[in-house]
Structures are given as C-alpha cells and as structure tokens.
Amino acid sequence: MKSPVVICPNCHSQKELATVLTAQSNQNVIYTCSACGYKLTNIKTSKG
C-alpha cells in the first residue's frame, strides 16, 4: 500500500507523507520539503 502524497506549496514537488512530515511532542507537525528546503512549522493537528 502506497502512502499519501504531499505537494509542496512553494515548489509543487510531490513527496510521500512519511518523508516530509515530522511529529513534535506537543502534537504539532513540521513540514520540510527536501527539493527546495521550504519549511512550515507548528502545523496544528486535530489533537494539538
């Protein structure tokens, strides 16, 4: 089974979910694009 794909809002490259998202201990998430280096921090989740 393939994991969902995330599209970078900056460069529009597509990567699998597990390779671009990092969970933080406060239930927030960090998105990091390996193609262009774009980073989005403190993404709120339904638990955080």
CSV table of C-alpha atoms in Angstrom, one decimal, residues 10-47:
chain,number,residue,atom,x,y,z
A,10,ASN,CA,6.4,26.5,-2.6
A,11,CYS,CA,7.9,24.4,-5.5
A,12,HIS,CA,5.0,22.0,-6.1
A,13,SER,CA,7.2,18.9,-5.8
A,14,GLN,CA,5.5,15.7,-4.6
A,15,LYS,CA,6.8,13.5,-1.8
A,16,GLU,CA,5.3,10.7,0.3
A,17,LEU,CA,3.8,11.8,3.6
A,18,ALA,CA,6.3,10.0,5.8
A,19,THR,CA,9.3,11.6,4.2
A,20,VAL,CA,8.2,15.3,4.6
A,21,LEU,CA,6.4,15.4,8.0
A,22,THR,CA,7.9,15.3,11.4
A,23,ALA,CA,5.8,15.0,14.6
A,24,GLN,CA,6.6,17.1,17.6
A,25,SER,CA,6.0,16.2,21.2
A,26,ASN,CA,3.3,19.0,21.5
A,27,GLN,CA,1.2,17.3,18.9
A,28,ASN,CA,2.1,19.8,16.2
A,29,VAL,CA,3.8,18.8,12.9
A,30,ILE,CA,6.8,20.2,10.9
A,31,TYR,CA,6.7,20.1,7.1
A,32,THR,CA,10.1,20.1,5.3
A,33,CYS,CA,10.5,20.0,1.5
A,34,SER,CA,13.6,18.1,0.5
A,35,ALA,CA,13.5,19.6,-3.0
A,36,CYS,CA,13.5,23.3,-2.2
A,37,GLY,CA,14.1,23.5,1.5
A,38,TYR,CA,10.8,25.1,2.3
A,39,LYS,CA,9.8,24.6,6.0
A,40,LEU,CA,6.4,25.1,7.7
A,41,THR,CA,6.4,24.7,11.4
A,42,ASN,CA,3.8,24.3,14.2
A,43,ILE,CA,1.1,22.8,11.9
A,44,LYS,CA,-1.8,22.2,14.2
A,45,THR,CA,-3.4,18.7,14.2
A,46,SER,CA,-6.8,17.6,15.4
A,47,LYS,CA,-5.1,16.5,18.7
